[in-house]
Tab-separated table of C-alpha atoms in Angstrom:
chain	number	residue	atom	x	y	z
A	2	MET	CA	-26.434	-31.383	54.605
A	3	ASP	CA	-27.247	-28.442	56.825
A	4	PRO	CA	-24.172	-26.188	56.472
A	5	GLU	CA	-24.544	-25.002	60.060
A	6	VAL	CA	-24.253	-28.456	61.552
A	7	GLU	CA	-21.111	-30.232	60.631
A	8	PRO	CA	-18.571	-27.870	59.117
A	9	LEU	CA	-18.561	-26.073	62.459
A	10	THR	CA	-18.155	-29.172	64.592
A	11	GLY	CA	-16.509	-31.974	62.695
A	12	MET	CA	-19.128	-34.374	64.024
A	13	THR	CA	-21.666	-35.090	61.243
A	14	ALA	CA	-19.662	-37.696	59.345
A	15	GLY	CA	-20.782	-41.125	60.504
A	16	GLN	CA	-23.408	-39.676	62.864
A	17	PRO	CA	-27.105	-40.732	62.858
A	18	ALA	CA	-29.674	-38.889	60.769
A	19	TRP	CA	-31.430	-37.478	63.852
A	20	TYR	CA	-28.295	-35.778	65.107
A	21	THR	CA	-27.678	-32.034	65.146
A	22	PRO	CA	-25.594	-30.198	67.764
A	23	LYS	CA	-28.616	-28.312	69.098
A	24	ARG	CA	-30.621	-31.515	69.503
A	25	LEU	CA	-27.801	-33.105	71.449
A	26	LEU	CA	-27.522	-29.984	73.633
A	27	ALA	CA	-31.274	-30.104	74.269
A	28	LEU	CA	-31.039	-33.788	75.234
A	29	PHE	CA	-28.295	-33.185	77.791
A	30	CYS	CA	-30.068	-30.105	79.143
A	31	TRP	CA	-33.183	-32.219	79.746
A	32	LEU	CA	-31.156	-34.986	81.401
A	33	THR	CA	-29.383	-32.445	83.614
A	34	PHE	CA	-32.716	-30.860	84.514
A	35	LEU	CA	-34.195	-34.199	85.607
A	36	ILE	CA	-31.298	-35.296	87.812
A	37	TYR	CA	-31.222	-31.938	89.582
A	38	LEU	CA	-35.023	-31.877	89.793
A	39	ASP	CA	-34.638	-34.905	92.055
A	40	GLN	CA	-32.268	-33.020	94.370
A	41	GLY	CA	-34.877	-30.292	94.776
A	42	VAL	CA	-37.684	-32.814	95.273
A	43	VAL	CA	-35.984	-34.696	98.107
A	44	ALA	CA	-35.233	-31.417	99.927
A	45	SER	CA	-38.711	-29.913	99.476
A	46	ASN	CA	-41.019	-29.648	102.472
A	47	GLY	CA	-43.753	-31.481	100.569
A	48	VAL	CA	-41.565	-34.602	100.282
A	49	ASN	CA	-38.956	-34.385	103.032
A	50	ARG	CA	-41.299	-33.761	105.961
A	51	PRO	CA	-43.609	-36.725	105.168
A	52	ILE	CA	-40.569	-39.017	104.785
A	53	GLN	CA	-39.235	-37.847	108.125
A	54	ALA	CA	-42.612	-38.451	109.753
A	55	GLU	CA	-43.233	-41.889	108.179
A	56	PHE	CA	-39.852	-43.333	109.119
A	57	GLN	CA	-39.553	-41.319	112.364
A	58	LEU	CA	-36.220	-39.837	111.408
A	59	GLY	CA	-34.018	-37.575	113.478
A	60	ASN	CA	-32.177	-34.661	111.909
A	61	VAL	CA	-29.008	-36.690	111.385
A	62	GLU	CA	-30.842	-39.508	109.591
A	63	ASP	CA	-32.888	-37.036	107.583
A	64	GLY	CA	-29.682	-35.311	106.533
A	65	LEU	CA	-28.596	-38.516	104.797
A	66	LEU	CA	-31.338	-38.195	102.170
A	67	PRO	CA	-29.902	-35.296	100.144
A	68	THR	CA	-26.321	-36.585	100.457
A	69	ALA	CA	-26.679	-40.367	100.065
A	70	PHE	CA	-26.610	-40.060	96.278
A	71	LEU	CA	-23.051	-38.753	96.572
A	72	ALA	CA	-21.789	-42.184	97.644
A	73	GLY	CA	-22.863	-43.639	94.301
A	74	LEU	CA	-21.959	-40.504	92.374
A	75	LEU	CA	-18.381	-40.237	93.595
A	76	ILE	CA	-17.492	-43.833	92.762
A	77	ALA	CA	-19.504	-44.200	89.572
A	78	SER	CA	-18.238	-40.919	88.048
A	79	ILE	CA	-14.761	-42.394	87.719
A	80	VAL	CA	-16.077	-45.796	86.611
A	81	TYR	CA	-18.216	-44.349	83.795
A	82	SER	CA	-15.416	-42.133	82.561
A	83	GLU	CA	-13.080	-45.110	82.261
A	84	LEU	CA	-15.731	-47.335	80.636
A	85	THR	CA	-16.114	-44.818	77.803
A	86	THR	CA	-12.666	-45.907	76.628
A	87	ARG	CA	-14.224	-49.282	75.826
A	88	TYR	CA	-17.921	-48.660	75.106
A	89	ASN	CA	-19.973	-46.087	73.196
A	90	ALA	CA	-20.355	-43.056	75.471
A	91	PHE	CA	-23.893	-42.273	74.258
A	92	ARG	CA	-25.051	-45.786	75.184
A	93	MET	CA	-23.302	-45.439	78.544
A	94	THR	CA	-25.349	-42.286	79.137
A	95	GLY	CA	-28.547	-44.232	78.464
A	96	PHE	CA	-27.465	-47.058	80.744
A	97	GLY	CA	-26.653	-44.661	83.565
A	98	PHE	CA	-29.931	-42.802	83.237
A	99	ALA	CA	-31.825	-46.109	83.249
A	100	VAL	CA	-30.135	-46.857	86.581
A	101	TRP	CA	-31.299	-43.441	87.799
A	102	VAL	CA	-34.899	-44.181	86.750
A	103	LEU	CA	-34.856	-47.568	88.502
A	104	GLY	CA	-33.449	-45.939	91.628
A	105	SER	CA	-36.243	-43.368	91.598
A	106	VAL	CA	-38.859	-46.131	91.318
A	107	GLY	CA	-37.121	-47.897	94.215
A	108	CYS	CA	-37.450	-44.744	96.328
A	109	ALA	CA	-41.162	-44.634	95.541
A	110	VAL	CA	-41.781	-48.163	96.853
A	111	ALA	CA	-39.136	-48.348	99.617
A	112	PRO	CA	-40.644	-50.126	102.655
A	113	ARG	CA	-37.819	-49.208	105.040
A	114	PHE	CA	-35.559	-46.233	105.492
A	115	TRP	CA	-32.397	-48.210	104.748
A	116	VAL	CA	-33.941	-49.287	101.419
A	117	LEU	CA	-34.687	-45.659	100.624
A	118	ILE	CA	-31.066	-44.714	101.366
A	119	LEU	CA	-29.797	-47.568	99.186
A	120	CYS	CA	-31.994	-46.388	96.316
A	121	ARG	CA	-30.612	-42.863	96.731
A	122	VAL	CA	-27.106	-44.294	96.333
A	123	VAL	CA	-28.251	-46.125	93.172
A	124	MET	CA	-29.672	-42.878	91.778
A	125	GLY	CA	-26.346	-41.181	92.395
A	126	ALA	CA	-24.558	-43.941	90.504
A	127	GLY	CA	-26.885	-43.423	87.543
A	128	GLU	CA	-26.614	-39.645	87.716
A	129	ALA	CA	-22.845	-39.948	87.408
A	130	SER	CA	-23.062	-40.929	83.743
A	131	ILE	CA	-24.804	-37.655	82.859
A	132	ILE	CA	-22.494	-35.439	84.898
A	133	THR	CA	-19.379	-37.206	83.589
A	134	LEU	CA	-20.237	-37.270	79.885
A	135	SER	CA	-22.259	-34.087	79.291
A	136	ASN	CA	-19.347	-31.663	79.067
A	137	PRO	CA	-17.204	-33.804	76.729
A	138	PHE	CA	-20.163	-34.213	74.355
A	139	ILE	CA	-20.977	-30.501	74.437
A	140	ASP	CA	-17.376	-29.539	73.722
A	141	ASP	CA	-17.411	-31.942	70.776
A	142	VAL	CA	-20.525	-30.544	69.134
A	143	ALA	CA	-20.752	-26.872	70.106
A	144	PRO	CA	-20.002	-24.313	67.357
A	145	PRO	CA	-16.433	-23.030	67.821
A	146	ALA	CA	-17.656	-19.454	68.297
A	147	GLN	CA	-20.046	-20.442	71.100
A	148	LYS	CA	-18.415	-23.263	73.054
A	149	THR	CA	-18.219	-21.495	76.421
A	150	LEU	CA	-21.762	-20.181	75.984
A	151	TRP	CA	-23.007	-23.745	75.432
A	152	PHE	CA	-21.320	-24.818	78.656
A	153	GLY	CA	-23.198	-21.981	80.321
A	154	ILE	CA	-26.531	-23.093	78.862
A	155	LEU	CA	-25.964	-26.637	80.136
A	156	ASN	CA	-24.983	-25.387	83.601
A	157	LEU	CA	-28.198	-23.353	83.813
A	158	PHE	CA	-30.261	-26.497	84.173
A	159	THR	CA	-28.645	-27.485	87.456
A	160	THR	CA	-30.112	-24.484	89.283
A	161	ILE	CA	-33.336	-24.524	87.281
A	162	GLY	CA	-33.765	-28.225	88.052
A	163	ILE	CA	-33.272	-27.778	91.807
A	164	ALA	CA	-35.678	-24.828	91.897
A	165	ALA	CA	-38.279	-26.752	89.885
A	166	GLY	CA	-37.799	-29.684	92.270
A	167	TYR	CA	-38.760	-27.541	95.265
A	168	ILE	CA	-41.958	-26.543	93.456
A	169	PHE	CA	-42.638	-30.046	92.086
A	170	GLY	CA	-42.232	-31.676	95.507
A	171	GLY	CA	-44.335	-29.003	97.174
A	172	VAL	CA	-47.150	-29.415	94.646
A	173	ILE	CA	-47.157	-33.218	94.272
A	174	GLY	CA	-46.263	-34.280	97.824
A	175	PRO	CA	-49.227	-32.962	99.846
A	176	PRO	CA	-52.106	-34.252	97.647
A	177	LEU	CA	-50.556	-37.474	96.261
A	178	GLY	CA	-47.933	-38.408	98.852
A	179	TRP	CA	-44.147	-38.261	98.764
A	180	ARG	CA	-43.858	-41.592	96.941
A	181	ALA	CA	-45.778	-40.203	93.965
A	182	ALA	CA	-43.157	-37.480	93.465
A	183	PHE	CA	-40.381	-40.063	92.979
A	184	LEU	CA	-42.590	-42.187	90.730
A	185	LEU	CA	-43.596	-39.277	88.508
A	186	GLN	CA	-40.028	-38.064	88.025
A	187	ALA	CA	-39.111	-41.621	86.981
A	188	VAL	CA	-41.949	-41.549	84.445
A	189	LEU	CA	-40.525	-38.317	83.011
A	190	GLY	CA	-37.224	-40.101	82.445
A	191	VAL	CA	-38.525	-43.247	80.732
A	192	PRO	CA	-38.902	-41.734	77.203
A	193	VAL	CA	-35.303	-40.519	77.334
A	194	VAL	CA	-34.047	-43.957	78.356
A	195	LEU	CA	-35.917	-45.618	75.493
A	196	TRP	CA	-34.613	-43.055	72.992
A	197	VAL	CA	-30.984	-43.345	74.029
A	198	PHE	CA	-31.138	-47.154	74.010
A	199	PHE	CA	-32.885	-47.627	70.659
A	200	ALA	CA	-31.814	-44.605	68.586
A	201	LYS	CA	-28.633	-44.880	66.569
A	202	PRO	CA	-25.924	-43.582	68.914
A	203	VAL	CA	-23.767	-40.509	68.551
A	204	SER	CA	-20.014	-41.073	68.775
A	205	LEU	CA	-17.830	-39.199	71.241
A	206	LYS	CA	-14.360	-38.191	70.098
A	207	THR	CA	-11.542	-40.522	71.080
A	208	VAL	CA	-7.800	-40.403	70.459
A	209	ARG	CA	-7.257	-39.916	66.750
A	210	GLY	CA	-3.816	-39.626	65.229
A	211	ALA	CA	-2.094	-36.376	66.077
A	212	GLU	CA	-5.092	-35.013	67.950
A	213	ASP	CA	-3.540	-36.083	71.234
A	214	SER	CA	0.048	-36.111	70.104
A	215	ALA	CA	1.030	-34.076	73.143
A	216	VAL	CA	0.077	-37.029	75.324
A	217	ALA	CA	3.272	-38.696	74.218
A	218	ASN	CA	5.200	-36.054	76.127
A	219	VAL	CA	3.568	-37.063	79.407
A	220	PRO	CA	5.662	-39.561	81.400
A	221	ASP	CA	4.455	-43.148	81.680
A	222	HIS	CA	1.852	-42.864	78.949
A	223	GLY	CA	3.484	-42.675	75.534
A	224	GLY	CA	0.160	-42.353	73.722
A	225	MET	CA	-0.401	-46.128	73.899
A	226	PRO	CA	-3.929	-47.554	73.917
A	227	LEU	CA	-5.381	-48.920	77.113
A	228	ASP	CA	-4.723	-52.461	78.186
A	229	GLY	CA	-8.141	-54.048	78.571
A	230	LYS	CA	-6.773	-56.680	80.949
A	231	SER	CA	-5.692	-54.189	83.598
A	232	TRP	CA	-8.660	-51.887	84.122
A	233	LEU	CA	-7.611	-50.633	87.550
A	234	GLY	CA	-4.066	-50.131	86.343
A	235	SER	CA	-5.325	-48.080	83.398
A	236	LEU	CA	-7.541	-46.020	85.684
A	237	GLY	CA	-4.688	-45.305	88.077
A	238	ARG	CA	-2.420	-44.356	85.201
A	239	ASP	CA	-5.042	-42.040	83.710
A	240	ILE	CA	-5.585	-40.281	87.042
A	241	ALA	CA	-1.815	-39.851	87.333
A	242	ILE	CA	-1.740	-38.307	83.842
A	243	LEU	CA	-4.420	-35.799	84.821
A	244	GLY	CA	-2.359	-34.892	87.858
A	245	GLN	CA	0.527	-33.933	85.579
A	246	HIS	CA	-1.513	-31.148	83.952
A	247	PRO	CA	-1.044	-28.241	86.401
A	248	VAL	CA	-3.664	-25.885	84.951
A	249	PHE	CA	-6.286	-28.642	85.112
A	250	VAL	CA	-5.354	-29.402	88.730
A	251	LEU	CA	-5.470	-25.743	89.795
A	252	ASN	CA	-8.830	-25.246	88.100
A	253	LEU	CA	-10.125	-28.383	89.826
A	254	ILE	CA	-9.067	-27.284	93.307
A	255	ALA	CA	-9.945	-23.616	92.810
A	256	TYR	CA	-13.615	-24.387	92.220
A	257	CYS	CA	-14.009	-26.317	95.499
A	258	PRO	CA	-14.366	-23.235	97.767
A	259	ILE	CA	-16.926	-21.761	95.358
A	260	GLN	CA	-18.965	-24.969	95.330
A	261	GLY	CA	-18.631	-25.108	99.108
A	262	ALA	CA	-19.860	-21.541	99.458
A	263	PHE	CA	-22.879	-22.243	97.249
A	264	GLY	CA	-23.739	-25.291	99.352
A	265	ALA	CA	-23.540	-23.402	102.645
A	266	TYR	CA	-25.376	-20.330	101.316
A	267	THR	CA	-28.196	-22.535	100.051
A	268	PHE	CA	-28.522	-24.446	103.327
A	269	TRP	CA	-27.861	-21.722	105.916
A	270	GLY	CA	-28.587	-18.478	104.040
A	271	PRO	CA	-32.339	-18.324	104.725
A	272	LYS	CA	-31.855	-19.203	108.414
A	273	ALA	CA	-29.135	-16.556	108.766
A	274	GLY	CA	-31.348	-13.941	107.116
A	275	TYR	CA	-34.273	-14.848	109.381
A	276	GLU	CA	-32.263	-14.577	112.605
A	277	LEU	CA	-30.486	-11.377	111.542
A	278	PHE	CA	-33.560	-9.426	110.430
A	279	ASP	CA	-36.566	-11.212	112.011
A	280	LEU	CA	-38.708	-11.156	108.881
A	281	PRO	CA	-41.321	-13.781	107.893
A	282	GLN	CA	-39.619	-17.095	107.087
A	283	GLU	CA	-41.632	-17.563	103.885
A	284	PHE	CA	-40.548	-14.164	102.572
A	285	ILE	CA	-36.873	-14.861	103.265
A	286	ASP	CA	-37.026	-18.352	101.715
A	287	LEU	CA	-38.680	-16.995	98.590
A	288	THR	CA	-36.217	-14.107	98.306
A	289	PHE	CA	-33.145	-16.322	98.583
A	290	GLY	CA	-34.653	-18.735	96.051
A	291	VAL	CA	-35.527	-16.055	93.510
A	292	VAL	CA	-32.139	-14.341	93.866
A	293	THR	CA	-30.257	-17.620	93.390
A	294	ILE	CA	-32.244	-18.620	90.305
A	295	ALA	CA	-32.153	-15.174	88.682
A	296	THR	CA	-28.447	-14.613	89.255
A	297	SER	CA	-27.501	-18.097	88.065
A	298	VAL	CA	-29.465	-17.775	84.815
A	299	VAL	CA	-28.152	-14.318	83.940
A	300	ALA	CA	-24.561	-14.747	85.094
A	301	THR	CA	-23.934	-18.236	83.729
A	302	LEU	CA	-24.988	-17.190	80.232
A	303	LEU	CA	-23.148	-13.873	80.350
A	304	GLY	CA	-19.961	-15.491	81.647
A	305	GLY	CA	-19.864	-17.970	78.785
A	306	LEU	CA	-20.773	-15.316	76.239
A	307	PHE	CA	-18.080	-12.947	77.523
A	308	ILE	CA	-15.269	-15.513	77.217
A	309	ASP	CA	-16.401	-16.403	73.699
A	310	MET	CA	-16.406	-12.728	72.724
A	311	VAL	CA	-12.990	-11.717	74.110
A	312	GLY	CA	-11.188	-14.913	73.158
A	313	SER	CA	-11.643	-18.305	74.767
A	314	SER	CA	-8.053	-19.056	75.637
A	315	VAL	CA	-7.374	-21.020	78.797
A	316	ARG	CA	-5.496	-18.035	80.175
A	317	ASN	CA	-8.451	-15.703	79.646
A	318	ALA	CA	-10.833	-18.190	81.248
A	319	MET	CA	-8.656	-18.692	84.354
A	320	ALA	CA	-8.074	-14.954	84.764
A	321	PHE	CA	-11.808	-14.296	84.410
A	322	CYS	CA	-12.625	-16.943	87.038
A	323	GLY	CA	-10.091	-15.383	89.398
A	324	PHE	CA	-11.572	-11.913	88.873
A	325	THR	CA	-15.169	-13.072	89.422
A	326	ALA	CA	-14.162	-14.983	92.567
A	327	LEU	CA	-12.486	-11.830	93.907
A	328	VAL	CA	-15.567	-9.704	93.210
A	329	GLY	CA	-17.814	-12.302	94.838
A	330	LEU	CA	-15.548	-12.451	97.887
A	331	LEU	CA	-15.444	-8.680	98.401
A	332	VAL	CA	-19.125	-7.965	97.736
A	333	ILE	CA	-20.582	-10.790	99.850
A	334	GLU	CA	-18.162	-10.043	102.699
A	335	ALA	CA	-19.293	-6.410	102.571
A	336	GLY	CA	-22.911	-7.532	102.743
A	337	PHE	CA	-22.522	-9.571	105.896
A	338	LEU	CA	-20.193	-6.999	107.469
A	339	PHE	CA	-22.103	-3.782	106.859
A	340	ALA	CA	-25.684	-4.422	105.672
A	341	GLN	CA	-28.153	-3.162	108.269
A	342	SER	CA	-31.260	-4.123	106.305
A	343	PHE	CA	-32.343	-7.290	104.551
A	344	PHE	CA	-32.766	-5.383	101.287
A	345	VAL	CA	-29.144	-4.152	101.308
A	346	LEU	CA	-27.859	-7.594	102.271
A	347	MET	CA	-29.746	-9.278	99.431
A	348	LEU	CA	-28.645	-6.623	96.941
A	349	LEU	CA	-24.971	-7.218	97.773
A	350	PHE	CA	-25.515	-10.972	97.971
A	351	ALA	CA	-27.112	-10.943	94.505
A	352	LEU	CA	-24.166	-9.005	93.065
A	353	GLY	CA	-21.751	-11.451	94.669
A	354	GLU	CA	-23.623	-14.476	93.339
A	355	LEU	CA	-23.713	-12.888	89.886
A	356	ALA	CA	-19.920	-12.763	89.966
A	357	LEU	CA	-19.509	-16.318	91.268
A	358	PHE	CA	-21.992	-17.848	88.811
A	359	ALA	CA	-20.320	-16.019	85.918
A	360	GLY	CA	-17.228	-18.174	86.359
A	361	GLN	CA	-19.028	-21.515	86.087
A	362	ALA	CA	-19.028	-21.897	82.297
A	363	PRO	CA	-15.346	-20.893	81.868
A	364	CYS	CA	-14.408	-23.264	84.700
A	365	SER	CA	-16.239	-26.162	82.996
A	366	ALA	CA	-14.555	-25.296	79.702
A	367	VAL	CA	-11.033	-25.260	81.184
A	368	GLN	CA	-11.714	-28.647	82.742
A	369	ILE	CA	-12.244	-30.069	79.245
A	370	TRP	CA	-9.709	-28.058	77.248
A	371	THR	CA	-6.640	-28.752	79.381
A	372	VAL	CA	-6.588	-32.562	79.232
A	373	PRO	CA	-6.073	-35.060	76.376
A	374	THR	CA	-9.278	-35.769	74.469
A	375	ARG	CA	-9.467	-39.390	75.609
A	376	LEU	CA	-9.363	-38.281	79.239
A	377	ARG	CA	-12.120	-35.667	79.056
A	378	PRO	CA	-14.802	-37.924	80.611
A	379	LEU	CA	-12.438	-38.849	83.437
A	380	ALA	CA	-11.590	-35.160	83.930
A	381	ALA	CA	-15.301	-34.338	84.201
A	382	GLY	CA	-15.759	-37.188	86.679
A	383	MET	CA	-12.834	-36.025	88.796
A	384	GLY	CA	-14.269	-32.511	88.735
A	385	THR	CA	-17.572	-33.800	90.098
A	386	VAL	CA	-15.896	-35.875	92.799
A	387	THR	CA	-13.571	-33.084	93.909
A	388	SER	CA	-16.125	-30.261	93.975
A	389	HIS	CA	-18.535	-32.298	96.104
A	390	LEU	CA	-16.025	-34.036	98.346
A	391	PHE	CA	-14.108	-30.859	99.179
A	392	GLY	CA	-16.886	-28.374	98.455
A	393	ASP	CA	-20.568	-28.603	99.320
A	394	VAL	CA	-20.349	-31.787	101.413
A	395	PRO	CA	-18.189	-30.439	104.278
A	396	THR	CA	-19.094	-26.721	104.284
A	397	PRO	CA	-22.724	-26.861	105.561
A	398	PRO	CA	-21.863	-28.875	108.702
A	399	LEU	CA	-18.636	-26.898	109.171
A	400	THR	CA	-20.512	-23.603	108.986
A	401	GLY	CA	-23.080	-24.953	111.444
A	402	TRP	CA	-20.274	-25.959	113.801
A	403	ILE	CA	-18.742	-22.470	113.596
A	404	GLN	CA	-22.129	-20.884	114.260
A	405	GLY	CA	-22.519	-23.079	117.337
A	406	ILE	CA	-19.273	-21.630	118.687
A	407	VAL	CA	-19.556	-17.928	117.767
A	408	ASN	CA	-23.371	-17.659	117.804
A	409	ASP	CA	-23.222	-14.826	115.270
A	410	TRP	CA	-24.387	-15.417	111.707
A	411	ARG	CA	-22.456	-12.431	110.392
A	412	VAL	CA	-19.176	-13.877	111.666
A	413	SER	CA	-20.026	-17.417	110.490
A	414	MET	CA	-20.889	-16.264	106.970
A	415	GLU	CA	-17.864	-13.967	106.808
A	416	LEU	CA	-15.548	-16.855	107.684
A	417	LEU	CA	-17.232	-19.070	105.080
A	418	THR	CA	-16.953	-16.380	102.407
A	419	ALA	CA	-13.295	-15.786	103.251
A	420	THR	CA	-12.476	-19.251	101.861
A	421	LEU	CA	-13.097	-17.792	98.385
A	422	ALA	CA	-9.657	-16.198	98.687
A	423	VAL	CA	-8.237	-19.663	97.953
A	424	SER	CA	-10.120	-19.691	94.649
A	425	VAL	CA	-8.847	-16.232	93.734
A	426	VAL	CA	-5.210	-17.185	94.306
A	427	LEU	CA	-5.397	-20.529	92.502
A	428	TYR	CA	-7.277	-19.207	89.471
A	429	LEU	CA	-4.887	-16.313	89.003
A	430	ALA	CA	-1.909	-18.647	89.440
A	431	GLY	CA	-3.382	-20.922	86.761
A	432	GLY	CA	-3.649	-17.970	84.416
A	433	PHE	CA	0.101	-17.479	84.566
A	434	LEU	CA	1.079	-21.123	84.184
A	435	LYS	CA	2.082	-22.562	80.836
A	436	GLY	CA	-0.098	-25.483	79.913
A	437	LYS	CA	-1.232	-27.412	76.867
A	438	ASP	CA	-4.559	-26.553	75.252
A	439	TYR	CA	-5.816	-29.772	73.621
A	440	ARG	CA	-8.415	-28.197	71.357
A	441	PRO	CA	-7.883	-28.098	67.597
A	442	GLU	CA	-5.481	-25.305	66.747
A	443	ALA	CA	-8.176	-23.424	64.823
A	444	GLU	CA	-10.268	-22.997	68.006
A	445	ARG	CA	-7.696	-21.880	70.575
A	446	GLY	CA	-7.897	-18.390	71.968
A	447	LEU	CA	-9.982	-16.764	69.246
A	448	SER	CA	-12.797	-14.343	69.913
A	449	SER	CA	-16.221	-15.166	68.510
A	450	ALA	CA	-15.734	-12.677	65.657
A	451	GLN	CA	-12.410	-14.253	64.682
A	452	ARG	CA	-13.907	-17.748	64.793
A	453	LYS	CA	-16.717	-16.730	62.497
A	454	SER	CA	-14.164	-15.341	60.050
A	455	LEU	CA	-12.126	-18.499	60.428
A	456	GLY	CA	-15.155	-20.587	59.617
A	457	ARG	CA	-15.991	-18.893	56.305
A	458	SER	CA	-14.789	-20.414	53.094
A	459	ALA	CA	-14.540	-18.573	49.820
A	460	ASP	CA	-18.020	-19.604	48.684
A	461	GLY	CA	-19.638	-18.336	51.873
A	462	GLU	CA	-20.291	-21.711	53.501
A	463	GLU	CA	-19.258	-22.414	57.069
A	464	GLY	CA	-16.050	-24.376	57.287
A	465	LEU	CA	-12.662	-24.476	58.912
A	466	ILE	CA	-10.798	-22.546	56.220
A	467	ALA	CA	-8.757	-19.552	57.309
A	468	THR	CA	-6.879	-16.922	55.396
A	469	PRO	CA	-3.097	-16.850	55.934
A	470	GLY	CA	-3.403	-13.529	57.740
A	471	LEU	CA	-6.001	-14.911	60.124
A	472	GLN	CA	-3.950	-18.044	60.711
A	473	ALA	CA	-1.027	-15.859	61.715
A	474	GLY	CA	-3.331	-13.845	63.941
A	475	LEU	CA	-4.443	-17.054	65.639
A	476	LEU	CA	-0.953	-17.892	66.848
A	477	GLU	CA	-0.305	-14.281	67.831
A	478	ASN	CA	-3.600	-13.887	69.682
A	479	GLY	CA	-3.733	-16.875	71.997
A	480	GLU	CA	-0.277	-18.429	72.076
A	481	ALA	CA	-2.503	-21.381	72.830
A	482	GLN	CA	-0.141	-24.067	71.770
A	483	SER	CA	2.442	-23.096	74.340
A	484	ASP	CA	0.698	-21.468	77.276
A	485	GLY	CA	-3.055	-22.076	77.047
């Protein structure tokens, strides 16, 4: 047995021969890349403009294309998370991605616009399985000293996928037609579908003995298994249980303004820059794209690495998210208030995005750590639903409506950015709340150096053996069992 695989994760026993944590991370990174590649493809000029021309779409109808997938995503995210209580989560991932592939093929052959929209909804329903189950799997398998960093690596592929989609659609669309872009991305997904269906599946953690003993303290649950005859009742009860975890709820709501800001910056940022500084549109588009990609890659990794280094307690993660949201708020507001050149604006905007992206990995980690293990998929699904429904779905049209009234992009963007104050307050409030951390006791609140020491046995192999002094330091360091 590879000593770096299982003693760090607790996942090798009973797992297939092909499994290692890094292979599973690579699989979910590739899946995440493909589903976000599609979002870039459908918004690219090489695909979107021909669709609009072929079906003679107005702006309102055309605007349905990038958002139609949300209808399937929002519903299916909750459905998949609940189905994992009954079926193997790895197989559910394969099933969902197969639905995504079929939806992409449907887009490629759609004879009418309403068929195309329906296929976009189907793709969203398939995408939900990946978004819902990726984080629980990663938290299961990541080395204890690098859990937040692994969340950051996974989150990278959302931005990389969208950026690659713009390029992919722009390259494939003009010579081969917009339908070829959807067909080719489906072809890229077929090998993954076949692998997940026919390879021996990996098991996701479920409730095991005392692992979720704290669930018994939550009203109306009592740690009892689900009743298979009342699926909707079980779902409603599980959602109610999540609502009784205040740190989880605050983290959920606090991220919505950040997601909303990203959505509006992506949609309106280039247009605002063009009208404020009257530079070539292509230059502004490219600059915003490069800044977004570069800042997301650097900041997402550094944010996860920082939390792992200083101690990945829930309190540290929430405080860090609050601090980064505050920095993003102040720096971006300063850019739109005072920048008199495009260079200065983009410099401040890049610094602000660095701060906001740095909080993504800790936010994803808190979403998983603060709920019972069995409810992690549902928590991830609720996070997806909430961040879209109250984040990047309403903010682009709302910002456009404000701009129509004030006719000043500086004022419109300042008002949008001001909503980040909600994130600052909620994150900092969550840092002071007492809440249960559901991770194994040996992983709560330790820095990466402490975890490495914790994982060393007397013979030098990696394991979960700690000296008495280090065990005492664990409780003193994080107070994780009582206050997260």
